Amino acid sequence: MTNQINRVAIVGGTHGNELIGAYLIQKFQRSPALIQRPSFETIALLGNPKAFEAKRRYIDKDLNRCFTHAVLHQPSALLYEEKRASVINQKLGPKGNAQVDFIIDLHSTSANMGLTAIPVNNHSFNLNLLAYLSVIEPDLKIYSWIEPGQESSFLNSICDRGFAIEVGPITPGILDATLFQSTERLIHAILDYLHGLNQGNTLHYPASLLIYRHLSTVDFPKRDTGELNGMIHRDRQEQDYQELRPGDPLFTTFDGEAIVYTGSSSVYPVFINEAAYYEKGIAMCLTQKETIDITSLHP
Amino acid sequence: MTNQINRVAIVGGTHGNELIGAYLIQKFQRSPALIQRPSFETIALLGNPKAFEAKRRYIDKDLNRCFTHAVLHQPSALLYEEKRASVINQKLGPKGNAQVDFIIDLHSTSANMGLTAIPVNNHSFNLNLLAYLSVIEPDLKIYSWIEPGQESSFLNSICDRGFAIEVGPITPGILDATLFQSTERLIHAILDYLHGLNQGNTLHYPASLLIYRHLSTVDFPKRDTGELNGMIHRDRQEQDYQELRPGDPLFTTFDGEAIVYTGSSSVYPVFINEAAYYEKGIAMCLTQKETIDITSLHP
């Protein structure tokens, strides 16, 4: 595989109520020159137009969980997002043999995740790029959300180069100027990097990269009936990427009782109190910190 | 009108995705003793059960805009929330001659409004109570959202004593332990006050009360097509109740241009970037600060 990039896709509004991505796509569609670079072509695509119009995350089903081979190749998809996933797979894919060489998928979260990149895999191409970006954007966090032995259902999985950008905290259905502008700045840094690579420019990388590797998810405390019985503890709210030690409070029941973390070692939670994950039974995702030596990976 | 309070209603989940109110109501329904006081009865009512189940603000129409005489007395309401408004009006009202003497309606907002009370009117009973509460809760803000010459369509308008509690910032569809507990604490302070008043206790009031009086609403910048063309300026985001001076930046267009406030005098915006108000064409509400001398109003 050559490092040459010929086509890049930027997708936003994959979740219809994540407005930063959707309005950035509209901006890029109005002014395509903004995202073109001399050595490649860039496509801007609104992921879920019907959900964007309805200002909802999705119509029938979470689009960003539809990109498995099983869903993409079923003979007659019935749900809107399953049909939409096939359309996107035709435009950008097919998954595994994609027409585009790089995908940026724009998201936002009600969790306090700042500016986060979620790479589609930890191949050296992606890690080098993220290491490069982490110098330009020192607050950029890398969340390696890969579940071993499980096929990725994310839109990014169409192509093995690229990542999702998650910015937060922001309420679904609203805009935030700071996060809009930092997402846009990051997109330009990515496009400039890819063009620099195409040109054979000398690019400067740090020696290592800090990543947060996905371990597991934690559900909310619930009653036998399945109803919620508590909420994120106030000490944990907005503390994404902060250390959670055994014995630290995790939840508060509605009666005011604290529930502590009973794991055997420290972890680093992310997606704490993400609005869209209540229905998935996820109160937060736990990660571990890892420093990757990338000097041997440089292109 | 006597000051005696015989029945109090606490309503939550009037907007189905404002979970703090809805889960407080469920808590009070499981443990009714929490909200009883020896001198009066308290009812806890889930405002919009269908929207709560769907985790949406409403099914067909904003329930908290349905409590006008015209809507309540139409012969055959078709929309779910119009029917629900009639049911609530039968349980607590009828509007203008209510069975309950006091209504607390629990809300939350994505705006940074802290702990806010929105009284149904500025009658002395409500102002005295709010003045009393503002000593117990020094961060409590009073937003007098009354549009002169216009009938109130809020649930609170069933009864001329009471107010809505707005807490924020919180994303719709999630819980927040700090705001849950401060809402609960305020409810208990209200119930204790009403019981104290019934008992003829000597209650201590401050001499004056600061209120933010509603002036007008401001829409987002839009294109000729009606589409959004910008967002709240970063200097204004989360700055509810802070002074906005002529010439201060108000919005940023998607192209990064600032739009300033062109009014002739300072105002104090609230409900800045409230998610549910995008569809109403409200980017923020403008208020003016007023200090009310309430020594002459004490009961």
mmCIF file with all atom_site columns, C-alpha atoms in Angstrom, chain B residues 16-205:
data_model
loop_
_atom_site.group_PDB
_atom_site.id
_atom_site.type_symbol
_atom_site.label_atom_id
_atom_site.label_alt_id
_atom_site.label_comp_id
_atom_site.label_asym_id
_atom_site.label_entity_id
_atom_site.label_seq_id
_atom_site.pdbx_PDB_ins_code
_atom_site.Cartn_x
_atom_site.Cartn_y
_atom_site.Cartn_z
_atom_site.occupancy
_atom_site.B_iso_or_equiv
_atom_site.pdbx_formal_charge
_atom_site.auth_seq_id
_atom_site.auth_comp_id
_atom_site.auth_asym_id
_atom_site.auth_atom_id
_atom_site.pdbx_PDB_model_num
ATOM 1   C CA . GLY B 1 16  ? -40.250 14.536 28.487 1.00 0.00 ? 16  GLY B CA 1
ATOM 2   C CA . ASN B 1 17  ? -36.478 14.816 28.037 1.00 0.00 ? 17  ASN B CA 1
ATOM 3   C CA . GLU B 1 18  ? -35.930 17.031 31.093 1.00 0.00 ? 18  GLU B CA 1
ATOM 4   C CA . LEU B 1 19  ? -35.042 14.086 33.273 1.00 0.00 ? 19  LEU B CA 1
ATOM 5   C CA . ILE B 1 20  ? -34.301 15.779 36.588 1.00 0.00 ? 20  ILE B CA 1
ATOM 6   C CA . GLY B 1 21  ? -37.940 16.747 37.061 1.00 0.00 ? 21  GLY B CA 1
ATOM 7   C CA . ALA B 1 22  ? -39.263 13.427 35.780 1.00 0.00 ? 22  ALA B CA 1
ATOM 8   C CA . TYR B 1 23  ? -37.048 11.323 38.064 1.00 0.00 ? 23  TYR B CA 1
ATOM 9   C CA . LEU B 1 24  ? -37.784 13.577 41.063 1.00 0.00 ? 24  LEU B CA 1
ATOM 10  C CA . ILE B 1 25  ? -41.506 12.961 40.458 1.00 0.00 ? 25  ILE B CA 1
ATOM 11  C CA . GLN B 1 26  ? -40.904 9.201  40.342 1.00 0.00 ? 26  GLN B CA 1
ATOM 12  C CA . LYS B 1 27  ? -38.925 9.465  43.582 1.00 0.00 ? 27  LYS B CA 1
ATOM 13  C CA . PHE B 1 28  ? -41.744 11.428 45.263 1.00 0.00 ? 28  PHE B CA 1
ATOM 14  C CA . GLN B 1 29  ? -44.352 8.966  43.968 1.00 0.00 ? 29  GLN B CA 1
ATOM 15  C CA . ARG B 1 30  ? -42.368 6.078  45.497 1.00 0.00 ? 30  ARG B CA 1
ATOM 16  C CA . SER B 1 31  ? -41.825 7.972  48.778 1.00 0.00 ? 31  SER B CA 1
ATOM 17  C CA . PRO B 1 32  ? -44.772 10.371 49.147 1.00 0.00 ? 32  PRO B CA 1
ATOM 18  C CA . ALA B 1 33  ? -43.868 11.184 52.763 1.00 0.00 ? 33  ALA B CA 1
ATOM 19  C CA . LEU B 1 34  ? -40.918 13.219 51.488 1.00 0.00 ? 34  LEU B CA 1
ATOM 20  C CA . ILE B 1 35  ? -43.164 15.953 50.122 1.00 0.00 ? 35  ILE B CA 1
ATOM 21  C CA . GLN B 1 36  ? -45.991 15.908 52.670 1.00 0.00 ? 36  GLN B CA 1
ATOM 22  C CA . ARG B 1 37  ? -46.179 18.597 55.342 1.00 0.00 ? 37  ARG B CA 1
ATOM 23  C CA . PRO B 1 38  ? -48.573 18.503 58.310 1.00 0.00 ? 38  PRO B CA 1
ATOM 24  C CA . SER B 1 39  ? -50.635 21.498 57.146 1.00 0.00 ? 39  SER B CA 1
ATOM 25  C CA . PHE B 1 40  ? -51.212 20.595 53.485 1.00 0.00 ? 40  PHE B CA 1
ATOM 26  C CA . GLU B 1 41  ? -51.333 17.804 50.934 1.00 0.00 ? 41  GLU B CA 1
ATOM 27  C CA . THR B 1 42  ? -48.819 17.541 48.073 1.00 0.00 ? 42  THR B CA 1
ATOM 28  C CA . ILE B 1 43  ? -49.436 15.858 44.711 1.00 0.00 ? 43  ILE B CA 1
ATOM 29  C CA . ALA B 1 44  ? -46.537 14.726 42.480 1.00 0.00 ? 44  ALA B CA 1
ATOM 30  C CA . LEU B 1 45  ? -47.465 14.529 38.802 1.00 0.00 ? 45  LEU B CA 1
ATOM 31  C CA . LEU B 1 46  ? -45.490 13.405 35.747 1.00 0.00 ? 46  LEU B CA 1
ATOM 32  C CA . GLY B 1 47  ? -46.402 16.050 33.156 1.00 0.00 ? 47  GLY B CA 1
ATOM 33  C CA . ASN B 1 48  ? -45.868 14.278 29.845 1.00 0.00 ? 48  ASN B CA 1
ATOM 34  C CA . PRO B 1 49  ? -45.616 10.487 30.326 1.00 0.00 ? 49  PRO B CA 1
ATOM 35  C CA . LYS B 1 50  ? -45.595 9.645  26.603 1.00 0.00 ? 50  LYS B CA 1
ATOM 36  C CA . ALA B 1 51  ? -42.795 12.106 25.844 1.00 0.00 ? 51  ALA B CA 1
ATOM 37  C CA . PHE B 1 52  ? -40.857 10.903 28.898 1.00 0.00 ? 52  PHE B CA 1
ATOM 38  C CA . GLU B 1 53  ? -41.101 7.343  27.615 1.00 0.00 ? 53  GLU B CA 1
ATOM 39  C CA . ALA B 1 54  ? -39.894 8.473  24.186 1.00 0.00 ? 54  ALA B CA 1
ATOM 40  C CA . LYS B 1 55  ? -37.206 10.679 25.846 1.00 0.00 ? 55  LYS B CA 1
ATOM 41  C CA . ARG B 1 56  ? -38.382 13.579 23.733 1.00 0.00 ? 56  ARG B CA 1
ATOM 42  C CA . ARG B 1 57  ? -39.405 17.101 24.695 1.00 0.00 ? 57  ARG B CA 1
ATOM 43  C CA . TYR B 1 58  ? -42.885 16.445 23.297 1.00 0.00 ? 58  TYR B CA 1
ATOM 44  C CA . ILE B 1 59  ? -44.768 14.160 20.937 1.00 0.00 ? 59  ILE B CA 1
ATOM 45  C CA . ASP B 1 60  ? -46.835 16.610 18.867 1.00 0.00 ? 60  ASP B CA 1
ATOM 46  C CA . LYS B 1 61  ? -46.474 20.051 20.442 1.00 0.00 ? 61  LYS B CA 1
ATOM 47  C CA . ASP B 1 62  ? -44.735 21.776 23.376 1.00 0.00 ? 62  ASP B CA 1
ATOM 48  C CA . LEU B 1 63  ? -46.989 20.933 26.367 1.00 0.00 ? 63  LEU B CA 1
ATOM 49  C CA . ASN B 1 64  ? -45.802 24.017 28.238 1.00 0.00 ? 64  ASN B CA 1
ATOM 50  C CA . ARG B 1 65  ? -47.405 26.229 25.568 1.00 0.00 ? 65  ARG B CA 1
ATOM 51  C CA . CYS B 1 66  ? -50.834 24.535 25.755 1.00 0.00 ? 66  CYS B CA 1
ATOM 52  C CA . PHE B 1 67  ? -52.372 26.105 28.857 1.00 0.00 ? 67  PHE B CA 1
ATOM 53  C CA . THR B 1 68  ? -54.351 28.893 27.238 1.00 0.00 ? 68  THR B CA 1
ATOM 54  C CA . HIS B 1 69  ? -58.151 29.051 27.625 1.00 0.00 ? 69  HIS B CA 1
ATOM 55  C CA . ALA B 1 70  ? -58.494 28.636 23.859 1.00 0.00 ? 70  ALA B CA 1
ATOM 56  C CA . VAL B 1 71  ? -56.547 25.366 23.804 1.00 0.00 ? 71  VAL B CA 1
ATOM 57  C CA . LEU B 1 72  ? -58.028 24.040 27.046 1.00 0.00 ? 72  LEU B CA 1
ATOM 58  C CA . HIS B 1 73  ? -61.594 24.682 25.952 1.00 0.00 ? 73  HIS B CA 1
ATOM 59  C CA . GLN B 1 74  ? -61.529 23.582 22.338 1.00 0.00 ? 74  GLN B CA 1
ATOM 60  C CA . PRO B 1 75  ? -64.242 20.972 21.739 1.00 0.00 ? 75  PRO B CA 1
ATOM 61  C CA . SER B 1 76  ? -62.056 18.160 20.404 1.00 0.00 ? 76  SER B CA 1
ATOM 62  C CA . ALA B 1 77  ? -58.304 18.407 20.817 1.00 0.00 ? 77  ALA B CA 1
ATOM 63  C CA . LEU B 1 78  ? -56.372 16.239 18.381 1.00 0.00 ? 78  LEU B CA 1
ATOM 64  C CA . LEU B 1 79  ? -52.760 16.649 19.440 1.00 0.00 ? 79  LEU B CA 1
ATOM 65  C CA . TYR B 1 80  ? -51.433 14.520 22.290 1.00 0.00 ? 80  TYR B CA 1
ATOM 66  C CA . GLU B 1 81  ? -50.156 17.469 24.321 1.00 0.00 ? 81  GLU B CA 1
ATOM 67  C CA . GLU B 1 82  ? -53.421 19.388 23.903 1.00 0.00 ? 82  GLU B CA 1
ATOM 68  C CA . LYS B 1 83  ? -55.297 16.393 25.284 1.00 0.00 ? 83  LYS B CA 1
ATOM 69  C CA . ARG B 1 84  ? -52.740 16.036 28.057 1.00 0.00 ? 84  ARG B CA 1
ATOM 70  C CA . ALA B 1 85  ? -53.095 19.745 28.952 1.00 0.00 ? 85  ALA B CA 1
ATOM 71  C CA . SER B 1 86  ? -56.844 19.192 29.422 1.00 0.00 ? 86  SER B CA 1
ATOM 72  C CA . VAL B 1 87  ? -56.203 16.195 31.679 1.00 0.00 ? 87  VAL B CA 1
ATOM 73  C CA . ILE B 1 88  ? -53.760 18.208 33.805 1.00 0.00 ? 88  ILE B CA 1
ATOM 74  C CA . ASN B 1 89  ? -56.204 21.118 33.893 1.00 0.00 ? 89  ASN B CA 1
ATOM 75  C CA . GLN B 1 90  ? -58.880 18.741 35.199 1.00 0.00 ? 90  GLN B CA 1
ATOM 76  C CA . LYS B 1 91  ? -56.551 17.299 37.848 1.00 0.00 ? 91  LYS B CA 1
ATOM 77  C CA . LEU B 1 92  ? -55.087 20.582 39.115 1.00 0.00 ? 92  LEU B CA 1
ATOM 78  C CA . GLY B 1 93  ? -57.344 23.319 37.713 1.00 0.00 ? 93  GLY B CA 1
ATOM 79  C CA . PRO B 1 94  ? -59.488 24.472 36.175 1.00 0.00 ? 94  PRO B CA 1
ATOM 80  C CA . LYS B 1 95  ? -57.302 27.408 35.197 1.00 0.00 ? 95  LYS B CA 1
ATOM 81  C CA . GLY B 1 96  ? -58.450 30.481 37.102 1.00 0.00 ? 96  GLY B CA 1
ATOM 82  C CA . ASN B 1 97  ? -60.260 28.464 39.780 1.00 0.00 ? 97  ASN B CA 1
ATOM 83  C CA . ALA B 1 98  ? -57.778 25.752 40.619 1.00 0.00 ? 98  ALA B CA 1
ATOM 84  C CA . GLN B 1 99  ? -58.096 22.921 43.127 1.00 0.00 ? 99  GLN B CA 1
ATOM 85  C CA . VAL B 1 100 ? -54.459 23.393 44.060 1.00 0.00 ? 100 VAL B CA 1
ATOM 86  C CA . ASP B 1 101 ? -53.112 26.487 45.782 1.00 0.00 ? 101 ASP B CA 1
ATOM 87  C CA . PHE B 1 102 ? -49.555 26.310 44.560 1.00 0.00 ? 102 PHE B CA 1
ATOM 88  C CA . ILE B 1 103 ? -47.770 24.736 41.571 1.00 0.00 ? 103 ILE B CA 1
ATOM 89  C CA . ILE B 1 104 ? -44.066 23.981 41.220 1.00 0.00 ? 104 ILE B CA 1
ATOM 90  C CA . ASP B 1 105 ? -43.193 22.978 37.634 1.00 0.00 ? 105 ASP B CA 1
ATOM 91  C CA . LEU B 1 106 ? -39.749 21.416 37.214 1.00 0.00 ? 106 LEU B CA 1
ATOM 92  C CA . HIS B 1 107 ? -37.670 22.166 34.134 1.00 0.00 ? 107 HIS B CA 1
ATOM 93  C CA . SER B 1 108 ? -34.096 22.111 32.945 1.00 0.00 ? 108 SER B CA 1
ATOM 94  C CA . THR B 1 109 ? -32.187 23.925 30.217 1.00 0.00 ? 109 THR B CA 1
ATOM 95  C CA . SER B 1 110 ? -29.051 23.590 28.152 1.00 0.00 ? 110 SER B CA 1
ATOM 96  C CA . ALA B 1 111 ? -28.368 27.266 28.984 1.00 0.00 ? 111 ALA B CA 1
ATOM 97  C CA . ASN B 1 112 ? -26.145 28.172 31.925 1.00 0.00 ? 112 ASN B CA 1
ATOM 98  C CA . MET B 1 113 ? -29.015 29.453 34.084 1.00 0.00 ? 113 MET B CA 1
ATOM 99  C CA . GLY B 1 114 ? -27.920 27.825 37.343 1.00 0.00 ? 114 GLY B CA 1
ATOM 100 C CA . LEU B 1 115 ? -30.928 27.674 39.635 1.00 0.00 ? 115 LEU B CA 1
ATOM 101 C CA . THR B 1 116 ? -33.666 29.948 38.269 1.00 0.00 ? 116 THR B CA 1
ATOM 102 C CA . ALA B 1 117 ? -37.260 30.563 39.356 1.00 0.00 ? 117 ALA B CA 1
ATOM 103 C CA . ILE B 1 118 ? -39.786 31.772 36.774 1.00 0.00 ? 118 ILE B CA 1
ATOM 104 C CA . PRO B 1 119 ? -42.800 33.021 38.756 1.00 0.00 ? 119 PRO B CA 1
ATOM 105 C CA . VAL B 1 120 ? -46.241 32.776 37.142 1.00 0.00 ? 120 VAL B CA 1
ATOM 106 C CA . ASN B 1 121 ? -46.840 36.420 38.114 1.00 0.00 ? 121 ASN B CA 1
ATOM 107 C CA . ASN B 1 122 ? -45.340 39.106 40.332 1.00 0.00 ? 122 ASN B CA 1
ATOM 108 C CA . HIS B 1 123 ? -48.059 39.055 42.977 1.00 0.00 ? 123 HIS B CA 1
ATOM 109 C CA . SER B 1 124 ? -46.837 39.700 46.497 1.00 0.00 ? 124 SER B CA 1
ATOM 110 C CA . PHE B 1 125 ? -47.303 36.066 47.559 1.00 0.00 ? 125 PHE B CA 1
ATOM 111 C CA . ASN B 1 126 ? -44.813 34.849 44.951 1.00 0.00 ? 126 ASN B CA 1
ATOM 112 C CA . LEU B 1 127 ? -42.369 37.719 45.431 1.00 0.00 ? 127 LEU B CA 1
ATOM 113 C CA . ASN B 1 128 ? -42.312 37.225 49.199 1.00 0.00 ? 128 ASN B CA 1
ATOM 114 C CA . LEU B 1 129 ? -41.625 33.527 48.800 1.00 0.00 ? 129 LEU B CA 1
ATOM 115 C CA . LEU B 1 130 ? -38.868 34.172 46.251 1.00 0.00 ? 130 LEU B CA 1
ATOM 116 C CA . ALA B 1 131 ? -37.308 36.833 48.477 1.00 0.00 ? 131 ALA B CA 1
ATOM 117 C CA . TYR B 1 132 ? -37.341 34.345 51.347 1.00 0.00 ? 132 TYR B CA 1
ATOM 118 C CA . LEU B 1 133 ? -35.781 31.619 49.179 1.00 0.00 ? 133 LEU B CA 1
ATOM 119 C CA . SER B 1 134 ? -33.096 33.942 47.841 1.00 0.00 ? 134 SER B CA 1
ATOM 120 C CA . VAL B 1 135 ? -31.675 34.184 51.366 1.00 0.00 ? 135 VAL B CA 1
ATOM 121 C CA . ILE B 1 136 ? -31.517 30.383 51.702 1.00 0.00 ? 136 ILE B CA 1
ATOM 122 C CA . GLU B 1 137 ? -30.203 29.953 48.145 1.00 0.00 ? 137 GLU B CA 1
ATOM 123 C CA . PRO B 1 138 ? -28.061 33.019 47.378 1.00 0.00 ? 138 PRO B CA 1
ATOM 124 C CA . ASP B 1 139 ? -27.438 31.807 43.803 1.00 0.00 ? 139 ASP B CA 1
ATOM 125 C CA . LEU B 1 140 ? -31.158 31.642 42.974 1.00 0.00 ? 140 LEU B CA 1
ATOM 126 C CA . LYS B 1 141 ? -32.049 33.909 40.061 1.00 0.00 ? 141 LYS B CA 1
ATOM 127 C CA . ILE B 1 142 ? -35.549 35.256 39.390 1.00 0.00 ? 142 ILE B CA 1
ATOM 128 C CA . TYR B 1 143 ? -36.564 35.543 35.745 1.00 0.00 ? 143 TYR B CA 1
ATOM 129 C CA . SER B 1 144 ? -39.869 37.367 35.356 1.00 0.00 ? 144 SER B CA 1
ATOM 130 C CA . TRP B 1 145 ? -41.001 36.013 31.984 1.00 0.00 ? 145 TRP B CA 1
ATOM 131 C CA . ILE B 1 146 ? -44.313 37.753 31.623 1.00 0.00 ? 146 ILE B CA 1
ATOM 132 C CA . GLU B 1 147 ? -45.362 39.152 28.261 1.00 0.00 ? 147 GLU B CA 1
ATOM 133 C CA . PRO B 1 148 ? -47.730 42.061 28.907 1.00 0.00 ? 148 PRO B CA 1
ATOM 134 C CA . GLY B 1 149 ? -51.141 41.809 27.280 1.00 0.00 ? 149 GLY B CA 1
ATOM 135 C CA . GLN B 1 150 ? -50.644 38.155 26.420 1.00 0.00 ? 150 GLN B CA 1
ATOM 136 C CA . GLU B 1 151 ? -52.238 35.202 28.181 1.00 0.00 ? 151 GLU B CA 1
ATOM 137 C CA . SER B 1 152 ? -49.672 32.828 29.673 1.00 0.00 ? 152 SER B CA 1
ATOM 138 C CA . SER B 1 153 ? -49.633 29.384 28.054 1.00 0.00 ? 153 SER B CA 1
ATOM 139 C CA . PHE B 1 154 ? -47.397 27.846 30.737 1.00 0.00 ? 154 PHE B CA 1
ATOM 140 C CA . LEU B 1 155 ? -48.596 24.979 32.937 1.00 0.00 ? 155 LEU B CA 1
ATOM 141 C CA . ASN B 1 156 ? -48.026 27.238 35.947 1.00 0.00 ? 156 ASN B CA 1
ATOM 142 C CA . SER B 1 157 ? -50.765 29.564 34.665 1.00 0.00 ? 157 SER B CA 1
ATOM 143 C CA . ILE B 1 158 ? -53.423 27.136 35.972 1.00 0.00 ? 158 ILE B CA 1
ATOM 144 C CA . CYS B 1 159 ? -52.893 28.704 39.383 1.00 0.00 ? 159 CYS B CA 1
ATOM 145 C CA . ASP B 1 160 ? -51.752 32.206 40.342 1.00 0.00 ? 160 ASP B CA 1
ATOM 146 C CA . ARG B 1 161 ? -49.327 31.027 42.993 1.00 0.00 ? 161 ARG B CA 1
ATOM 147 C CA . GLY B 1 162 ? -46.199 29.200 42.055 1.00 0.00 ? 162 GLY B CA 1
ATOM 148 C CA . PHE B 1 163 ? -43.301 29.125 39.667 1.00 0.00 ? 163 PHE B CA 1
ATOM 149 C CA . ALA B 1 164 ? -41.265 27.023 37.318 1.00 0.00 ? 164 ALA B CA 1
ATOM 150 C CA . ILE B 1 165 ? -37.795 25.937 38.404 1.00 0.00 ? 165 ILE B CA 1
ATOM 151 C CA . GLU B 1 166 ? -35.239 25.964 35.572 1.00 0.00 ? 166 GLU B CA 1
ATOM 152 C CA . VAL B 1 167 ? -31.832 24.410 36.207 1.00 0.00 ? 167 VAL B CA 1
ATOM 153 C CA . GLY B 1 168 ? -28.876 24.294 33.875 1.00 0.00 ? 168 GLY B CA 1
ATOM 154 C CA . PRO B 1 169 ? -26.719 23.826 31.998 1.00 0.00 ? 169 PRO B CA 1
ATOM 155 C CA . ILE B 1 170 ? -27.767 20.267 31.303 1.00 0.00 ? 170 ILE B CA 1
ATOM 156 C CA . THR B 1 171 ? -28.190 18.359 28.061 1.00 0.00 ? 171 THR B CA 1
ATOM 157 C CA . PRO B 1 172 ? -31.762 17.106 27.493 1.00 0.00 ? 172 PRO B CA 1
ATOM 158 C CA . GLY B 1 173 ? -32.015 13.365 28.063 1.00 0.00 ? 173 GLY B CA 1
ATOM 159 C CA . ILE B 1 174 ? -29.364 13.152 30.772 1.00 0.00 ? 174 ILE B CA 1
ATOM 160 C CA . LEU B 1 175 ? -29.217 13.485 34.558 1.00 0.00 ? 175 LEU B CA 1
ATOM 161 C CA . ASP B 1 176 ? -26.875 15.627 36.636 1.00 0.00 ? 176 ASP B CA 1
ATOM 162 C CA . ALA B 1 177 ? -26.420 14.866 40.317 1.00 0.00 ? 177 ALA B CA 1
ATOM 163 C CA . THR B 1 178 ? -25.598 18.431 41.377 1.00 0.00 ? 178 THR B CA 1
ATOM 164 C CA . LEU B 1 179 ? -28.634 19.937 39.636 1.00 0.00 ? 179 LEU B CA 1
ATOM 165 C CA . PHE B 1 180 ? -30.887 17.053 40.755 1.00 0.00 ? 180 PHE B CA 1
ATOM 166 C CA . GLN B 1 181 ? -29.936 17.691 44.360 1.00 0.00 ? 181 GLN B CA 1
ATOM 167 C CA . SER B 1 182 ? -30.203 21.475 44.172 1.00 0.00 ? 182 SER B CA 1
ATOM 168 C CA . THR B 1 183 ? -33.685 21.177 42.615 1.00 0.00 ? 183 THR B CA 1
ATOM 169 C CA . GLU B 1 184 ? -34.717 18.790 45.389 1.00 0.00 ? 184 GLU B CA 1
ATOM 170 C CA . ARG B 1 185 ? -33.303 21.110 48.069 1.00 0.00 ? 185 ARG B CA 1
ATOM 171 C CA . LEU B 1 186 ? -35.235 24.053 46.632 1.00 0.00 ? 186 LEU B CA 1
ATOM 172 C CA . ILE B 1 187 ? -38.479 22.036 46.602 1.00 0.00 ? 187 ILE B CA 1
ATOM 173 C CA . HIS B 1 188 ? -38.048 21.236 50.292 1.00 0.00 ? 188 HIS B CA 1
ATOM 174 C CA . ALA B 1 189 ? -37.354 24.890 51.094 1.00 0.00 ? 189 ALA B CA 1
ATOM 175 C CA . ILE B 1 190 ? -40.581 25.884 49.297 1.00 0.00 ? 190 ILE B CA 1
ATOM 176 C CA . LEU B 1 191 ? -42.672 23.259 51.086 1.00 0.00 ? 191 LEU B CA 1
ATOM 177 C CA . ASP B 1 192 ? -41.179 24.248 54.458 1.00 0.00 ? 192 ASP B CA 1
ATOM 178 C CA . TYR B 1 193 ? -41.942 27.904 53.753 1.00 0.00 ? 193 TYR B CA 1
ATOM 179 C CA . LEU B 1 194 ? -45.562 27.178 52.805 1.00 0.00 ? 194 LEU B CA 1
ATOM 180 C CA . HIS B 1 195 ? -45.990 25.092 55.949 1.00 0.00 ? 195 HIS B CA 1
ATOM 181 C CA . GLY B 1 196 ? -44.397 27.863 58.052 1.00 0.00 ? 196 GLY B CA 1
ATOM 182 C CA . LEU B 1 197 ? -46.815 30.363 56.539 1.00 0.00 ? 197 LEU B CA 1
ATOM 183 C CA . ASN B 1 198 ? -49.778 28.075 57.291 1.00 0.00 ? 198 ASN B CA 1
ATOM 184 C CA . GLN B 1 199 ? -48.559 27.811 60.886 1.00 0.00 ? 199 GLN B CA 1
ATOM 185 C CA . GLY B 1 200 ? -48.291 31.577 61.248 1.00 0.00 ? 200 GLY B CA 1
ATOM 186 C CA . ASN B 1 201 ? -44.545 31.335 61.949 1.00 0.00 ? 201 ASN B CA 1
ATOM 187 C CA . THR B 1 202 ? -42.430 34.474 61.876 1.00 0.00 ? 202 THR B CA 1
ATOM 188 C CA . LEU B 1 203 ? -40.503 34.310 58.607 1.00 0.00 ? 203 LEU B CA 1
ATOM 189 C CA . HIS B 1 204 ? -37.476 36.429 57.801 1.00 0.00 ? 204 HIS B CA 1
ATOM 190 C CA . TYR B 1 205 ? -37.406 38.318 54.534 1.00 0.00 ? 205 TYR B CA 1
#
